[in-house]
Structure formats: C-alpha cells, structure tokens
Amino acid sequence: MEKILKKINGCFFSLGGGTGARKASAGDVSGRRALREKLKCKSFRWYLENIYPESQMPLDYYYLGDIRNVETDNCLDTMGRKSGEKIGSSYCHGLGGNQVFAYTKRHQIMSDDNCLDAAHAMGPVNLVRCHGMQGNQEWVYDNEDLTIKHVNSGNCLTRPTREDPSMPLLRPCNYSRGQQWRMTSQFKWQANGHDHDQENDIERT
C-alpha cells in the first residue's frame, strides 16, 4: 500500500481526505523495497502512462489544492456551479470539494471538467468546460509576486469588489494584495519534473 500512497497521498489530502489517514502506519516495508529492486520494477508513473493512461491521476498538474487571496483570506470556490456560470469566492474551509483547483502544465486552472475562462478583459471569470487549447483558459501563476495572469488579456485575477463580494474579476495588474493568490498545498505532482529520483521513488509496481 505504501508503495503507491507515498506518491499519491498528497493528492488524497488535497482533495479533502480524512485526517485519520495521516496517522496510519504502513509498517515495515523493507522487504517489499528489496524485492522491488531485485525485480527492477517499473515506477508507478510508468504504470499510469503506459498501462492505465485513462486514469484520472494528475500527472500533468503543477499544483492541486485551494487558491487563497492574500488580502481577503478567502478562497476560489465553484459554489457547486456548472459550466457557463461564474466562479465564486468564499471562506476557506480546508475541506477540499468546491475549493479544490488544479493548476496544470497547460496553464489551465481546473475544477473537475471545467476551467477558469475569461472571455472579456475586464469582466468576471466563468467556469467553462476545459478544451485544452489555451486561449481564454490560459493562466500563468507567478510564484514570486503571487499573481494569476490571464494570458489573452494580460490582466490579473483580482479579489471581489464590495458590490459583489463573492465574484472575482479581471483587472489591470497592479500587484496589490488583492491580486495576490497563494497556492500553498504541499502537493506537487509530476509536471514539476522531479519524478526520476530513484532513491526516493519507492512506489514501484
């Protein structure tokens, strides 16, 4: 069990997995590690890419978790809305669900099958079914200034206004706290390119 969960437990907890699982012990797996080395087993990533490519495991994600505004301390939230409806913002509850977003190597910000999509340079941001062709769905997150920039418009995702305190907007980038967002989960997946350290790569099939 530990062979696989070592790599994917971050995904599990980012999706709102129970806290009790964090305390569970895998026991002594030294025998399994020795057997893995002896048999020269393939990595879990190899299995997902070659045997089970239809898996929903996030091989292409830079980040998975909540997205928190620095000024308001609220999180992006789908509010359970469907494709074509506006993205929301609400109190960060830390339970996953509607506040779990993936930032992918295609520069999408995803929630299930929907992506953040901005058709207007100064307008609201919608949830639209992901099409994988960038355009209105391409975003760049800057780890240093903490901005989420919409590539097509060049504007930044901005906290909601007082007129509608639950609706984030696109506005010209001014790098204020209202335009800063934290992606703070410890979950970092394969898109970072650090999956080839065999010494630590214990999740072999």
Coordinates of C-alpha atoms in Angstrom, one line a residue:
M1 CA 0.0 0.0 0.0
E2 CA 2.8 2.4 0.9
K3 CA 4.4 1.8 -2.5
I4 CA 1.6 3.7 -4.2
L5 CA 0.4 6.1 -1.4
K6 CA 3.9 7.6 -1.0
K7 CA 3.4 9.4 -4.3
I8 CA -0.4 10.0 -4.2
N9 CA -1.2 10.8 -0.6
G10 CA -0.7 14.5 -1.3
C11 CA -3.4 14.2 -4.0
F12 CA -5.7 12.4 -1.5
F13 CA -5.3 15.0 1.2
S14 CA -5.6 17.9 -1.2
L15 CA -8.9 16.5 -2.3
G16 CA -10.1 16.6 1.3
G17 CA -9.1 13.1 2.5
G18 CA -9.7 12.3 6.2
T19 CA -7.2 13.4 8.8
G20 CA -7.2 10.0 10.4
A21 CA -5.4 8.5 7.4
R22 CA -2.4 10.8 8.1
K23 CA -1.8 8.8 11.4
A24 CA -1.9 5.4 9.8
S25 CA 1.4 3.4 9.7
A26 CA 2.4 1.3 6.7
G27 CA 4.6 -0.9 8.9
D28 CA 7.9 -2.4 7.8
V29 CA 8.1 -2.3 4.0
S30 CA 11.9 -3.0 3.7
G31 CA 11.2 -6.5 2.3
R32 CA 9.0 -5.0 -0.4
R33 CA 11.6 -2.4 -1.2
A34 CA 14.3 -5.1 -1.6
L35 CA 12.0 -7.2 -3.8
R36 CA 11.3 -4.1 -6.0
E37 CA 15.0 -3.5 -6.5
K38 CA 15.6 -7.2 -7.3
L39 CA 12.9 -7.4 -9.9
K40 CA 13.7 -3.9 -11.3
C41 CA 10.1 -3.0 -11.3
K42 CA 8.7 0.0 -13.2
S43 CA 7.6 3.2 -11.5
F44 CA 4.0 4.0 -10.6
R45 CA 4.2 6.8 -13.1
W46 CA 5.2 4.3 -15.9
Y47 CA 2.2 2.2 -15.0
L48 CA -0.2 5.2 -15.3
E49 CA 1.3 6.4 -18.6
N50 CA 1.6 3.0 -20.3
I51 CA -0.9 0.6 -18.7
Y52 CA -3.7 2.9 -17.4
P53 CA -3.5 6.2 -19.4
E54 CA -7.2 6.8 -18.9
S55 CA -6.6 7.2 -15.2
Q56 CA -7.6 10.5 -13.6
M57 CA -4.4 10.7 -11.6
P58 CA -3.0 14.2 -12.1
L59 CA 0.3 13.5 -14.0
D60 CA 0.1 17.0 -15.6
Y61 CA -0.6 19.1 -12.5
Y62 CA 1.8 21.7 -11.0
Y63 CA -0.5 22.2 -8.1
L64 CA -3.7 20.8 -6.5
G65 CA -5.5 22.4 -3.6
D66 CA -7.2 25.7 -2.7
I67 CA -6.3 29.1 -4.1
R68 CA -6.4 31.7 -1.4
N69 CA -6.4 35.5 -1.8
V70 CA -3.8 37.3 0.3
E71 CA -5.9 40.3 1.1
T72 CA -9.3 38.7 1.9
D73 CA -8.0 35.3 3.0
N74 CA -10.9 33.8 1.0
C75 CA -10.6 31.0 -1.5
L76 CA -11.8 30.5 -5.0
D77 CA -14.9 28.4 -4.9
T78 CA -17.1 26.9 -7.6
M79 CA -20.1 27.2 -5.3
G80 CA -21.3 24.0 -7.0
R81 CA -22.0 25.9 -10.2
K82 CA -22.0 24.4 -13.7
S83 CA -20.2 25.2 -16.9
G84 CA -21.1 28.7 -18.1
E85 CA -21.6 30.1 -14.6
K86 CA -19.3 32.5 -12.7
I87 CA -16.5 31.4 -10.4
G88 CA -17.0 32.5 -6.8
S89 CA -15.0 33.2 -3.7
S90 CA -15.8 32.3 -0.1
Y91 CA -14.4 31.5 3.4
C92 CA -11.6 28.9 3.1
H93 CA -12.8 25.8 4.8
G94 CA -9.9 23.4 4.1
L95 CA -12.2 20.5 3.3
G96 CA -11.5 20.3 -0.4
G97 CA -14.6 19.9 -2.5
N98 CA -15.7 23.0 -4.3
Q99 CA -12.4 24.7 -3.3
V100 CA -10.0 22.2 -4.9
F101 CA -8.4 23.5 -8.1
A102 CA -5.6 22.1 -10.3
Y103 CA -3.0 24.3 -12.0
T104 CA -1.8 22.3 -15.0
K105 CA 1.2 22.3 -17.2
R106 CA -1.1 23.6 -19.9
H107 CA -1.6 26.6 -17.7
Q108 CA -5.3 25.8 -17.0
I109 CA -6.9 26.3 -13.6
M110 CA -9.3 23.3 -13.4
S111 CA -12.1 22.1 -11.2
D112 CA -13.3 18.7 -12.4
D113 CA -14.0 19.1 -16.1
N114 CA -14.3 22.9 -16.0
C115 CA -11.6 25.5 -16.3
L116 CA -11.4 29.2 -15.4
D117 CA -12.3 31.0 -18.6
A118 CA -12.4 34.8 -19.2
A119 CA -14.0 36.0 -22.4
H120 CA -13.7 39.7 -21.5
A121 CA -10.6 41.6 -20.4
M122 CA -12.3 43.4 -17.6
G123 CA -15.1 41.0 -16.7
P124 CA -16.0 38.2 -14.4
V125 CA -14.4 34.7 -14.7
N126 CA -16.5 31.8 -15.7
L127 CA -16.3 28.1 -15.3
V128 CA -16.3 26.6 -18.9
R129 CA -15.6 23.0 -19.9
C130 CA -11.9 22.6 -20.5
H131 CA -10.9 22.5 -24.1
G132 CA -7.1 22.2 -23.8
M133 CA -6.5 24.9 -26.5
Q134 CA -5.4 27.7 -24.1
G135 CA -7.0 30.9 -25.4
N136 CA -9.4 32.3 -22.8
Q137 CA -8.4 29.4 -20.5
E138 CA -4.7 30.1 -20.3
W139 CA -3.4 31.5 -17.0
V140 CA 0.2 32.0 -15.6
Y141 CA 0.8 31.8 -11.9
D142 CA 3.9 33.7 -10.7
N143 CA 5.4 32.1 -7.5
E144 CA 7.2 35.3 -6.6
D145 CA 4.6 38.1 -7.0
L146 CA 1.7 35.6 -6.4
T147 CA -0.3 36.9 -9.3
I148 CA -2.5 34.8 -11.6
K149 CA -2.3 36.5 -15.0
H150 CA -4.8 35.8 -17.8
V151 CA -2.6 35.5 -20.9
N152 CA -5.0 36.6 -23.5
S153 CA -5.9 39.9 -21.8
G154 CA -2.7 40.5 -19.8
N155 CA -4.9 41.3 -16.8
C156 CA -4.8 39.7 -13.3
L157 CA -7.3 37.8 -11.3
T158 CA -8.5 40.2 -8.6
R159 CA -10.4 39.8 -5.4
P160 CA -14.2 40.6 -5.5
T161 CA -15.4 44.1 -5.1
R162 CA -17.7 45.3 -2.3
E163 CA -20.6 45.4 -4.8
D164 CA -20.3 41.7 -5.2
P165 CA -18.1 40.2 -2.5
S166 CA -18.3 36.7 -3.9
M167 CA -17.2 37.3 -7.5
P168 CA -13.5 37.6 -8.5
L169 CA -12.8 39.7 -11.5
L170 CA -10.1 40.5 -14.1
R171 CA -8.4 43.9 -13.6
P172 CA -5.2 45.5 -14.9
C173 CA -2.3 44.1 -12.9
N174 CA -1.2 46.4 -10.1
Y175 CA 0.4 43.7 -7.9
S176 CA -1.6 44.7 -4.9
R177 CA -2.5 42.3 -2.1
G178 CA -6.0 42.0 -3.7
Q179 CA -4.3 40.5 -6.8
Q180 CA -2.1 38.1 -4.8
W181 CA -3.1 34.4 -4.5
R182 CA -1.4 31.6 -2.6
M183 CA -1.2 28.0 -3.8
T184 CA 0.0 26.6 -0.6
S185 CA -0.7 22.8 -0.7
Q186 CA 2.4 20.6 -0.2
F187 CA 1.1 18.5 -3.1
K188 CA 3.4 18.9 -6.1
W189 CA 2.9 16.4 -8.9
Q190 CA 4.8 15.1 -11.9
A191 CA 4.7 18.2 -14.0
N192 CA 7.5 19.6 -11.9
G193 CA 9.8 17.1 -13.5
H194 CA 11.1 15.6 -10.2
D195 CA 9.9 12.0 -10.7
H196 CA 13.2 10.4 -11.6
D197 CA 15.0 10.3 -8.3
Q198 CA 15.2 6.5 -7.9
E199 CA 16.5 6.7 -4.4
N200 CA 13.2 8.2 -3.2
D201 CA 11.0 6.7 -5.8
I202 CA 9.6 3.8 -3.8
E203 CA 6.3 3.5 -5.5
R204 CA 7.1 0.6 -7.8
T205 CA 4.5 -1.7 -9.3

